[in-house]
Amino acid sequence: MNVLVINAGSSSLKYQLFDMDTETVVAKGLCERIGIGGHLKHTPVAGGKPEFDEDVEMPTHAEAISNVIEKLTSERYGVISSLDEIGAVGHRVLHGGKKFSESVLIDDNVIDVIEECVPLGPLHNPANLMGIRACRLAIPSAPQVAVFDTAFHQTMPEYAYIYPVPYRYYEEYDLRRYGFHGTSHRYVSARAVELLDMPLEDTRVITCHLGNGSSIAAVKGGKCVDTTMGLTPLEGLPMGTRSGSIDPAVIKYLSDRAGISLGEVITILNKESGVLGVSGVSSDFRDIEAAAADGSARARLALDIFHYQTLKYIGSYIGVLGGADAIVFTAGLGENSPATRAAIIDRLGGIGIAIDKEKNNTRGKLAEITGEGSLSRIFVIPTNEELVIARDTIQKTK
Ligand code: AMP
């Protein structure tokens, strides 16, 4: 059976078509500039068909989906002969609030609940809903499944997710920590458990999803017990453009001093901060590593801050879990930057955790990089959120 996986943003829509008999991607692509023109890049993976990479008018997500279907089924660029060959559609949805602790088959009621979660994910949930609605219209015969970024973290204990503010705000406004990147943390922690070859209930795994957005999760017995992101993906580690955790009083202070609104400060913390804000170079870690190597002091400082904060969270999660059987690195930076992994793990030598220098010299593939005598095993595990979405979609439509 083929499963179409959709990741809809406000002006973009990524897709992958999986053949789930072999769990392989047969086509993938990206619609960009939806609503402000439109561009479609469609890449057939199987069958030797050519790539399509052109401007296409896409006033809304509905036209984006129509174009994707047209390309998937076209004689020249297609990989399937008709719409009937799409057995189900899986959607990445950012915020499931506290209503969804696992993936769910989409019906009108589920759409209403995702809509109710819009105040919690004001940028992403409306876009995710546009993708869902467009697919329901375009492929009415295919069941649709929602897979939430927040779901894996719903097992956190109350003391980890309740913010120490008046409790009524949790009761009245659902104000709490939710956590994100859950699909990635779920996938790589499950792979780590397989590699550990220990009874599941005894396993203590720390998963570091380090990319443009970054978060860490503490996973005990396969269940998430804490994570660094919060009500929104702004909390926790410094990221490409996000500040991560800072003193909340900074917001009013900056607003007063710079004469900008609170909303503008939040935008700055989301879009102009993190390693971009400190380095002044780029939000891309490759550029920052290159600038630091060229002698840029602020690029060096941005990296130092990122490594230091990551180290602090790993250290705190070793405390939370009472030790760590595995520490996992994943996502763009975690999978591809030996320098980042070494800068963090080398500082844990004092508590008996070490990386192997040679083995650490690996990029983008599954690898164990544990140093001799290390109390924790260290893994690089490429994440695959789309595959998890496709698998969940099959499971929920059985
Ligand atoms: P992601 O959000 O998971 O796609 O990760 C994107 C981030 O990973 C960007 O900041 C990239 O610069 C970083 N990244 C990807 N490849 C490398 C690499 N070879 N070395 C350092 N950083 C990398």
mmCIF file of C-alpha atoms in Angstrom, residues 10-350:
data_model
loop_
_atom_site.group_PDB
_atom_site.id
_atom_site.type_symbol
_atom_site.label_atom_id
_atom_site.label_comp_id
_atom_site.label_asym_id
_atom_site.label_seq_id
_atom_site.Cartn_x
_atom_site.Cartn_y
_atom_site.Cartn_z
ATOM 1 C CA SER A 10 1.872 28.270 6.237
ATOM 2 C CA SER A 11 3.342 28.825 2.758
ATOM 3 C CA SER A 12 4.951 25.463 2.072
ATOM 4 C CA LEU A 13 3.980 21.809 1.845
ATOM 5 C CA LYS A 14 6.429 18.906 1.907
ATOM 6 C CA TYR A 15 5.377 15.465 0.786
ATOM 7 C CA GLN A 16 6.709 11.936 0.496
ATOM 8 C CA LEU A 17 4.973 8.977 -1.083
ATOM 9 C CA PHE A 18 5.940 5.700 0.601
ATOM 10 C CA ASP A 19 5.513 2.187 -0.697
ATOM 11 C CA MET A 20 4.830 0.626 2.694
ATOM 12 C CA ASP A 21 5.320 -2.954 1.479
ATOM 13 C CA THR A 22 9.022 -2.108 1.284
ATOM 14 C CA GLU A 23 9.011 1.051 3.470
ATOM 15 C CA THR A 24 10.709 2.975 0.665
ATOM 16 C CA VAL A 25 10.107 6.482 -0.665
ATOM 17 C CA VAL A 26 8.898 6.400 -4.294
ATOM 18 C CA ALA A 27 8.533 10.173 -4.738
ATOM 19 C CA LYS A 28 8.986 13.310 -2.704
ATOM 20 C CA GLY A 29 8.748 17.025 -3.134
ATOM 21 C CA LEU A 30 8.132 20.495 -1.859
ATOM 22 C CA CYS A 31 5.581 23.189 -2.698
ATOM 23 C CA GLU A 32 6.825 26.640 -1.752
ATOM 24 C CA ARG A 33 5.489 30.205 -1.895
ATOM 25 C CA ILE A 34 1.878 29.018 -1.581
ATOM 26 C CA GLY A 35 -0.365 32.106 -1.638
ATOM 27 C CA ILE A 36 2.386 34.362 -2.974
ATOM 28 C CA GLY A 37 3.027 32.715 -6.347
ATOM 29 C CA GLY A 38 4.042 29.102 -6.096
ATOM 30 C CA HIS A 39 6.910 26.742 -6.847
ATOM 31 C CA LEU A 40 6.878 22.960 -7.025
ATOM 32 C CA LYS A 41 9.878 20.691 -6.820
ATOM 33 C CA HIS A 42 8.849 17.099 -7.437
ATOM 34 C CA THR A 43 11.383 14.286 -7.327
ATOM 35 C CA PRO A 44 10.430 10.795 -8.455
ATOM 36 C CA VAL A 45 12.732 8.411 -6.591
ATOM 37 C CA ALA A 46 11.684 5.193 -8.304
ATOM 38 C CA GLY A 47 11.239 4.476 -12.013
ATOM 39 C CA GLY A 48 13.880 6.762 -13.532
ATOM 40 C CA LYS A 49 11.429 9.624 -14.227
ATOM 41 C CA PRO A 50 12.785 13.203 -14.461
ATOM 42 C CA GLU A 51 12.541 15.824 -11.727
ATOM 43 C CA PHE A 52 10.063 18.707 -12.034
ATOM 44 C CA ASP A 53 11.282 22.049 -10.624
ATOM 45 C CA GLU A 54 9.239 25.031 -11.801
ATOM 46 C CA ASP A 55 6.992 27.893 -10.751
ATOM 47 C CA VAL A 56 3.362 26.816 -10.573
ATOM 48 C CA GLU A 57 0.477 29.079 -9.532
ATOM 49 C CA MET A 58 -0.720 27.995 -6.048
ATOM 50 C CA PRO A 59 -3.114 30.510 -4.454
ATOM 51 C CA THR A 60 -3.974 28.064 -1.623
ATOM 52 C CA HIS A 61 -3.013 24.655 -0.215
ATOM 53 C CA ALA A 62 -5.821 23.136 -2.317
ATOM 54 C CA GLU A 63 -3.986 23.996 -5.557
ATOM 55 C CA ALA A 64 -0.730 22.787 -4.017
ATOM 56 C CA ILE A 65 -2.268 19.361 -3.320
ATOM 57 C CA SER A 66 -3.869 19.244 -6.803
ATOM 58 C CA ASN A 67 -0.472 19.919 -8.344
ATOM 59 C CA VAL A 68 1.204 17.274 -6.200
ATOM 60 C CA ILE A 69 -1.404 14.697 -7.243
ATOM 61 C CA GLU A 70 -1.092 15.721 -10.869
ATOM 62 C CA LYS A 71 2.668 15.172 -10.749
ATOM 63 C CA LEU A 72 2.418 11.892 -8.813
ATOM 64 C CA THR A 73 0.040 10.478 -11.444
ATOM 65 C CA SER A 74 1.394 12.159 -14.612
ATOM 66 C CA GLU A 75 2.850 10.110 -17.437
ATOM 67 C CA ARG A 76 6.083 12.119 -17.543
ATOM 68 C CA TYR A 77 6.830 12.652 -13.839
ATOM 69 C CA GLY A 78 4.526 10.177 -12.122
ATOM 70 C CA VAL A 79 5.146 7.106 -10.005
ATOM 71 C CA ILE A 80 1.547 5.849 -9.759
ATOM 72 C CA SER A 81 -1.125 5.553 -12.424
ATOM 73 C CA SER A 82 -4.103 6.879 -10.493
ATOM 74 C CA LEU A 83 -5.281 8.409 -7.239
ATOM 75 C CA ASP A 84 -6.628 5.016 -6.160
ATOM 76 C CA GLU A 85 -3.048 3.900 -5.574
ATOM 77 C CA ILE A 86 -2.780 6.272 -2.586
ATOM 78 C CA GLY A 87 -4.135 4.043 0.184
ATOM 79 C CA ALA A 88 -3.946 6.594 3.020
ATOM 80 C CA VAL A 89 -2.568 10.000 3.927
ATOM 81 C CA GLY A 90 -0.568 10.831 7.058
ATOM 82 C CA HIS A 91 -0.277 14.422 8.272
ATOM 83 C CA ARG A 92 2.306 15.939 10.561
ATOM 84 C CA VAL A 93 0.412 18.147 13.034
ATOM 85 C CA LEU A 94 2.342 20.387 15.397
ATOM 86 C CA HIS A 95 0.113 20.730 18.428
ATOM 87 C CA GLY A 96 -2.274 18.142 19.804
ATOM 88 C CA GLY A 97 -2.527 19.888 23.183
ATOM 89 C CA LYS A 98 -3.328 17.428 25.970
ATOM 90 C CA LYS A 99 -6.052 15.750 23.917
ATOM 91 C CA PHE A 100 -3.846 13.525 21.778
ATOM 92 C CA SER A 101 -1.283 11.176 23.275
ATOM 93 C CA GLU A 102 -1.013 9.156 20.070
ATOM 94 C CA SER A 103 -1.732 9.373 16.356
ATOM 95 C CA VAL A 104 -5.386 9.368 15.368
ATOM 96 C CA LEU A 105 -7.621 8.663 12.387
ATOM 97 C CA ILE A 106 -8.989 12.014 11.241
ATOM 98 C CA ASP A 107 -12.735 12.678 11.317
ATOM 99 C CA ASP A 108 -14.741 15.889 11.766
ATOM 100 C CA ASN A 109 -14.375 15.656 15.527
ATOM 101 C CA VAL A 110 -10.568 15.370 15.321
ATOM 102 C CA ILE A 111 -10.486 18.391 13.016
ATOM 103 C CA ASP A 112 -12.473 20.347 15.619
ATOM 104 C CA VAL A 113 -9.986 19.413 18.328
ATOM 105 C CA ILE A 114 -6.980 20.390 16.170
ATOM 106 C CA GLU A 115 -8.815 23.675 15.597
ATOM 107 C CA GLU A 116 -9.236 24.072 19.379
ATOM 108 C CA CYS A 117 -5.449 23.698 19.691
ATOM 109 C CA VAL A 118 -4.812 26.665 17.346
ATOM 110 C CA PRO A 119 -4.157 29.087 20.248
ATOM 111 C CA LEU A 120 -1.365 26.706 21.370
ATOM 112 C CA GLY A 121 0.157 26.441 17.890
ATOM 113 C CA PRO A 122 -0.991 29.623 16.131
ATOM 114 C CA LEU A 123 1.576 29.441 13.332
ATOM 115 C CA HIS A 124 1.470 25.743 12.537
ATOM 116 C CA ASN A 125 -1.937 24.258 13.371
ATOM 117 C CA PRO A 126 -3.872 26.424 10.871
ATOM 118 C CA ALA A 127 -1.398 25.397 8.148
ATOM 119 C CA ASN A 128 -1.653 21.737 9.146
ATOM 120 C CA LEU A 129 -5.457 22.042 8.949
ATOM 121 C CA MET A 130 -5.233 23.562 5.482
ATOM 122 C CA GLY A 131 -3.212 20.526 4.377
ATOM 123 C CA ILE A 132 -5.730 18.136 5.938
ATOM 124 C CA ARG A 133 -8.742 19.873 4.376
ATOM 125 C CA ALA A 134 -7.103 20.043 0.955
ATOM 126 C CA CYS A 135 -6.279 16.311 1.046
ATOM 127 C CA ARG A 136 -9.752 15.320 2.244
ATOM 128 C CA LEU A 137 -11.214 17.161 -0.738
ATOM 129 C CA ALA A 138 -8.683 15.943 -3.281
ATOM 130 C CA ILE A 139 -8.395 12.314 -2.149
ATOM 131 C CA PRO A 140 -11.761 11.579 -0.483
ATOM 132 C CA SER A 141 -11.336 7.817 -0.740
ATOM 133 C CA ALA A 142 -8.130 7.739 1.350
ATOM 134 C CA PRO A 143 -8.349 7.690 5.150
ATOM 135 C CA GLN A 144 -6.256 10.428 6.785
ATOM 136 C CA VAL A 145 -4.236 10.191 9.978
ATOM 137 C CA ALA A 146 -2.839 12.985 12.173
ATOM 138 C CA VAL A 147 0.546 12.450 13.840
ATOM 139 C CA PHE A 148 1.314 15.040 16.512
ATOM 140 C CA ASP A 149 4.696 16.525 17.431
ATOM 141 C CA THR A 150 3.482 16.755 21.017
ATOM 142 C CA ALA A 151 2.032 13.234 21.455
ATOM 143 C CA PHE A 152 5.168 11.359 22.586
ATOM 144 C CA HIS A 153 5.675 13.807 25.459
ATOM 145 C CA GLN A 154 2.221 13.252 26.956
ATOM 146 C CA THR A 155 3.694 10.630 29.315
ATOM 147 C CA MET A 156 5.657 13.299 31.237
ATOM 148 C CA PRO A 157 4.807 13.401 34.937
ATOM 149 C CA GLU A 158 2.869 16.411 36.212
ATOM 150 C CA TYR A 159 5.878 17.786 38.064
ATOM 151 C CA ALA A 160 7.772 17.926 34.764
ATOM 152 C CA TYR A 161 5.069 19.613 32.724
ATOM 153 C CA ILE A 162 3.354 22.012 35.146
ATOM 154 C CA TYR A 163 4.967 25.459 35.173
ATOM 155 C CA PRO A 164 5.342 26.944 38.645
ATOM 156 C CA VAL A 165 2.823 29.751 38.011
ATOM 157 C CA PRO A 166 -0.713 30.031 39.456
ATOM 158 C CA TYR A 167 -2.307 26.618 38.845
ATOM 159 C CA ARG A 168 -5.509 28.174 37.568
ATOM 160 C CA TYR A 169 -3.729 29.122 34.329
ATOM 161 C CA TYR A 170 -3.194 25.451 33.632
ATOM 162 C CA GLU A 171 -6.840 24.753 34.402
ATOM 163 C CA GLU A 172 -8.238 27.703 32.462
ATOM 164 C CA TYR A 173 -5.835 28.068 29.549
ATOM 165 C CA ASP A 174 -4.018 24.701 29.286
ATOM 166 C CA LEU A 175 -0.774 26.531 30.080
ATOM 167 C CA ARG A 176 1.886 23.826 30.554
ATOM 168 C CA ARG A 177 4.929 22.239 28.959
ATOM 169 C CA TYR A 178 4.013 20.109 25.924
ATOM 170 C CA GLY A 179 7.282 19.456 24.105
ATOM 171 C CA PHE A 180 7.847 19.002 20.366
ATOM 172 C CA HIS A 181 9.853 16.873 17.895
ATOM 173 C CA GLY A 182 8.020 13.970 19.569
ATOM 174 C CA THR A 183 7.961 11.834 16.433
ATOM 175 C CA SER A 184 11.738 12.115 16.139
ATOM 176 C CA HIS A 185 12.398 11.456 19.835
ATOM 177 C CA ARG A 186 10.066 8.435 19.689
ATOM 178 C CA TYR A 187 11.797 6.993 16.615
ATOM 179 C CA VAL A 188 15.404 7.413 17.740
ATOM 180 C CA SER A 189 14.751 6.366 21.351
ATOM 181 C CA ALA A 190 13.064 3.170 20.109
ATOM 182 C CA ARG A 191 16.059 2.465 17.841
ATOM 183 C CA ALA A 192 18.395 3.055 20.796
ATOM 184 C CA VAL A 193 16.411 0.595 22.918
ATOM 185 C CA GLU A 194 16.817 -2.032 20.163
ATOM 186 C CA LEU A 195 20.568 -1.364 20.058
ATOM 187 C CA LEU A 196 20.918 -1.487 23.845
ATOM 188 C CA ASP A 197 19.530 -5.002 23.990
ATOM 189 C CA MET A 198 18.269 -4.533 27.561
ATOM 190 C CA PRO A 199 14.792 -5.097 29.040
ATOM 191 C CA LEU A 200 12.744 -2.110 27.812
ATOM 192 C CA GLU A 201 11.548 -1.124 31.285
ATOM 193 C CA ASP A 202 15.140 -0.679 32.528
ATOM 194 C CA THR A 203 16.319 1.566 29.700
ATOM 195 C CA ARG A 204 17.354 5.197 30.298
ATOM 196 C CA VAL A 205 17.894 7.089 27.068
ATOM 197 C CA ILE A 206 18.666 10.763 26.379
ATOM 198 C CA THR A 207 17.792 11.809 22.832
ATOM 199 C CA CYS A 208 19.365 14.989 21.447
ATOM 200 C CA HIS A 209 17.538 16.265 18.358
ATOM 201 C CA LEU A 210 19.958 18.967 17.225
ATOM 202 C CA GLY A 211 19.044 20.756 14.007
ATOM 203 C CA ASN A 212 17.727 24.125 13.034
ATOM 204 C CA GLY A 213 15.235 23.546 15.841
ATOM 205 C CA SER A 214 16.704 21.599 18.764
ATOM 206 C CA SER A 215 15.315 19.714 21.729
ATOM 207 C CA ILE A 216 16.366 16.982 24.133
ATOM 208 C CA ALA A 217 14.198 14.319 25.736
ATOM 209 C CA ALA A 218 14.704 12.016 28.719
ATOM 210 C CA VAL A 219 13.141 8.641 27.951
ATOM 211 C CA LYS A 220 12.709 5.987 30.648
ATOM 212 C CA GLY A 221 11.431 2.515 29.762
ATOM 213 C CA GLY A 222 10.462 3.826 26.321
ATOM 214 C CA LYS A 223 8.355 6.668 27.728
ATOM 215 C CA CYS A 224 9.214 10.357 27.702
ATOM 216 C CA VAL A 225 9.666 11.734 31.227
ATOM 217 C CA ASP A 226 10.956 15.207 30.347
ATOM 218 C CA THR A 227 11.825 17.376 27.394
ATOM 219 C CA THR A 228 13.320 20.798 26.848
ATOM 220 C CA MET A 229 10.681 22.507 24.693
ATOM 221 C CA GLY A 230 7.631 23.905 26.431
ATOM 222 C CA LEU A 231 4.257 25.438 25.694
ATOM 223 C CA THR A 232 5.822 26.390 22.361
ATOM 224 C CA PRO A 233 9.027 25.348 20.563
ATOM 225 C CA LEU A 234 10.759 28.467 21.901
ATOM 226 C CA GLU A 235 11.814 26.990 25.248
ATOM 227 C CA GLY A 236 14.934 24.991 25.998
ATOM 228 C CA LEU A 237 18.111 24.955 23.920
ATOM 229 C CA PRO A 238 19.310 27.933 21.895
ATOM 230 C CA MET A 239 18.603 27.136 18.226
ATOM 231 C CA GLY A 240 19.275 28.431 14.720
ATOM 232 C CA THR A 241 17.142 31.550 15.229
ATOM 233 C CA ARG A 242 15.372 30.872 18.583
ATOM 234 C CA SER A 243 16.728 32.017 21.910
ATOM 235 C CA GLY A 244 15.643 28.976 23.907
ATOM 236 C CA SER A 245 15.161 29.543 27.648
ATOM 237 C CA ILE A 246 15.909 33.003 28.956
ATOM 238 C CA ASP A 247 14.719 35.019 31.947
ATOM 239 C CA PRO A 248 11.074 35.854 31.053
ATOM 240 C CA ALA A 249 11.628 39.368 32.440
ATOM 241 C CA VAL A 250 13.857 39.974 29.389
ATOM 242 C CA ILE A 251 10.694 40.356 27.313
ATOM 243 C CA LYS A 252 9.306 43.403 29.144
ATOM 244 C CA TYR A 253 12.792 44.865 29.642
ATOM 245 C CA LEU A 254 13.582 44.690 25.939
ATOM 246 C CA SER A 255 10.155 45.987 24.999
ATOM 247 C CA ASP A 256 10.642 49.046 27.261
ATOM 248 C CA ARG A 257 14.255 49.704 26.289
ATOM 249 C CA ALA A 258 13.885 49.178 22.522
ATOM 250 C CA GLY A 259 10.400 50.716 22.321
ATOM 251 C CA ILE A 260 8.897 47.673 20.635
ATOM 252 C CA SER A 261 5.777 45.677 21.433
ATOM 253 C CA LEU A 262 5.791 42.433 23.428
ATOM 254 C CA GLY A 263 4.752 40.642 20.240
ATOM 255 C CA GLU A 264 7.734 42.072 18.408
ATOM 256 C CA VAL A 265 10.057 40.880 21.171
ATOM 257 C CA ILE A 266 8.634 37.355 20.865
ATOM 258 C CA THR A 267 9.204 37.511 17.103
ATOM 259 C CA ILE A 268 12.817 38.560 17.723
ATOM 260 C CA LEU A 269 13.246 35.680 20.176
ATOM 261 C CA ASN A 270 11.852 33.267 17.560
ATOM 262 C CA LYS A 271 13.415 34.603 14.375
ATOM 263 C CA GLU A 272 16.488 36.724 15.127
ATOM 264 C CA SER A 273 18.024 35.062 18.155
ATOM 265 C CA GLY A 274 19.845 31.802 18.884
ATOM 266 C CA VAL A 275 23.125 31.216 17.084
ATOM 267 C CA LEU A 276 22.093 33.682 14.367
ATOM 268 C CA GLY A 277 21.554 36.462 16.887
ATOM 269 C CA VAL A 278 24.839 35.892 18.708
ATOM 270 C CA SER A 279 27.071 35.169 15.718
ATOM 271 C CA GLY A 280 25.558 37.721 13.350
ATOM 272 C CA VAL A 281 26.696 35.275 10.658
ATOM 273 C CA SER A 282 23.944 32.774 9.915
ATOM 274 C CA SER A 283 21.416 30.421 11.467
ATOM 275 C CA ASP A 284 23.099 27.530 9.663
ATOM 276 C CA PHE A 285 25.610 25.680 11.813
ATOM 277 C CA ARG A 286 27.808 24.888 8.792
ATOM 278 C CA ASP A 287 28.308 28.614 8.156
ATOM 279 C CA ILE A 288 28.930 29.290 11.826
ATOM 280 C CA GLU A 289 31.463 26.467 12.164
ATOM 281 C CA ALA A 290 33.249 27.819 9.063
ATOM 282 C CA ALA A 291 33.198 31.419 10.380
ATOM 283 C CA ALA A 292 34.531 30.270 13.773
ATOM 284 C CA ALA A 293 37.336 28.380 12.023
ATOM 285 C CA ASP A 294 38.107 31.623 10.136
ATOM 286 C CA GLY A 295 38.533 33.454 13.425
ATOM 287 C CA SER A 296 35.098 35.044 14.018
ATOM 288 C CA ALA A 297 34.909 35.503 17.792
ATOM 289 C CA ARG A 298 31.137 35.830 17.807
ATOM 290 C CA ALA A 299 30.656 32.697 15.729
ATOM 291 C CA ARG A 300 32.866 30.909 18.285
ATOM 292 C CA LEU A 301 30.791 32.386 21.121
ATOM 293 C CA ALA A 302 27.511 31.259 19.498
ATOM 294 C CA LEU A 303 28.842 27.698 19.243
ATOM 295 C CA ASP A 304 30.171 27.815 22.809
ATOM 296 C CA ILE A 305 26.756 28.914 24.103
ATOM 297 C CA PHE A 306 25.003 26.169 22.136
ATOM 298 C CA HIS A 307 27.389 23.440 23.346
ATOM 299 C CA TYR A 308 27.244 24.693 26.922
ATOM 300 C CA GLN A 309 23.433 24.788 27.117
ATOM 301 C CA THR A 310 23.173 21.365 25.475
ATOM 302 C CA LEU A 311 25.649 20.001 28.003
ATOM 303 C CA LYS A 312 23.604 21.466 30.870
ATOM 304 C CA TYR A 313 20.404 19.765 29.739
ATOM 305 C CA ILE A 314 22.141 16.420 29.170
ATOM 306 C CA GLY A 315 23.640 16.704 32.647
ATOM 307 C CA SER A 316 20.279 17.476 34.186
ATOM 308 C CA TYR A 317 18.639 14.538 32.382
ATOM 309 C CA ILE A 318 21.343 12.185 33.654
ATOM 310 C CA GLY A 319 20.081 13.300 37.067
ATOM 311 C CA VAL A 320 16.422 12.895 36.054
ATOM 312 C CA LEU A 321 17.002 9.336 34.802
ATOM 313 C CA GLY A 322 19.511 8.352 37.505
ATOM 314 C CA GLY A 323 22.118 7.696 34.790
ATOM 315 C CA ALA A 324 21.945 7.133 31.062
ATOM 316 C CA ASP A 325 22.335 3.842 29.221
ATOM 317 C CA ALA A 326 22.409 5.711 25.923
ATOM 318 C CA ILE A 327 22.853 9.238 24.649
ATOM 319 C CA VAL A 328 21.605 9.654 21.083
ATOM 320 C CA PHE A 329 22.468 12.381 18.566
ATOM 321 C CA THR A 330 20.071 13.010 15.697
ATOM 322 C CA ALA A 331 18.821 15.624 13.154
ATOM 323 C CA GLY A 332 20.939 17.767 10.805
ATOM 324 C CA LEU A 333 23.560 18.873 13.300
ATOM 325 C CA GLY A 334 23.475 15.847 15.613
ATOM 326 C CA GLU A 335 23.904 13.443 12.700
ATOM 327 C CA ASN A 336 26.492 15.438 10.756
ATOM 328 C CA SER A 337 28.720 17.392 13.096
ATOM 329 C CA PRO A 338 31.446 15.409 14.888
ATOM 330 C CA ALA A 339 32.727 18.709 16.331
ATOM 331 C CA THR A 340 29.391 19.397 18.047
ATOM 332 C CA ARG A 341 29.167 15.892 19.512
ATOM 333 C CA ALA A 342 32.749 16.028 20.774
ATOM 334 C CA ALA A 343 32.395 19.534 22.236
ATOM 335 C CA ILE A 344 29.475 18.292 24.353
ATOM 336 C CA ILE A 345 30.441 14.743 25.331
ATOM 337 C CA ASP A 346 34.136 15.456 25.972
ATOM 338 C CA ARG A 347 33.055 17.573 28.954
ATOM 339 C CA LEU A 348 31.307 14.564 30.544
ATOM 340 C CA GLY A 349 34.614 12.720 31.017
ATOM 341 C CA GLY A 350 34.558 13.539 34.724
#
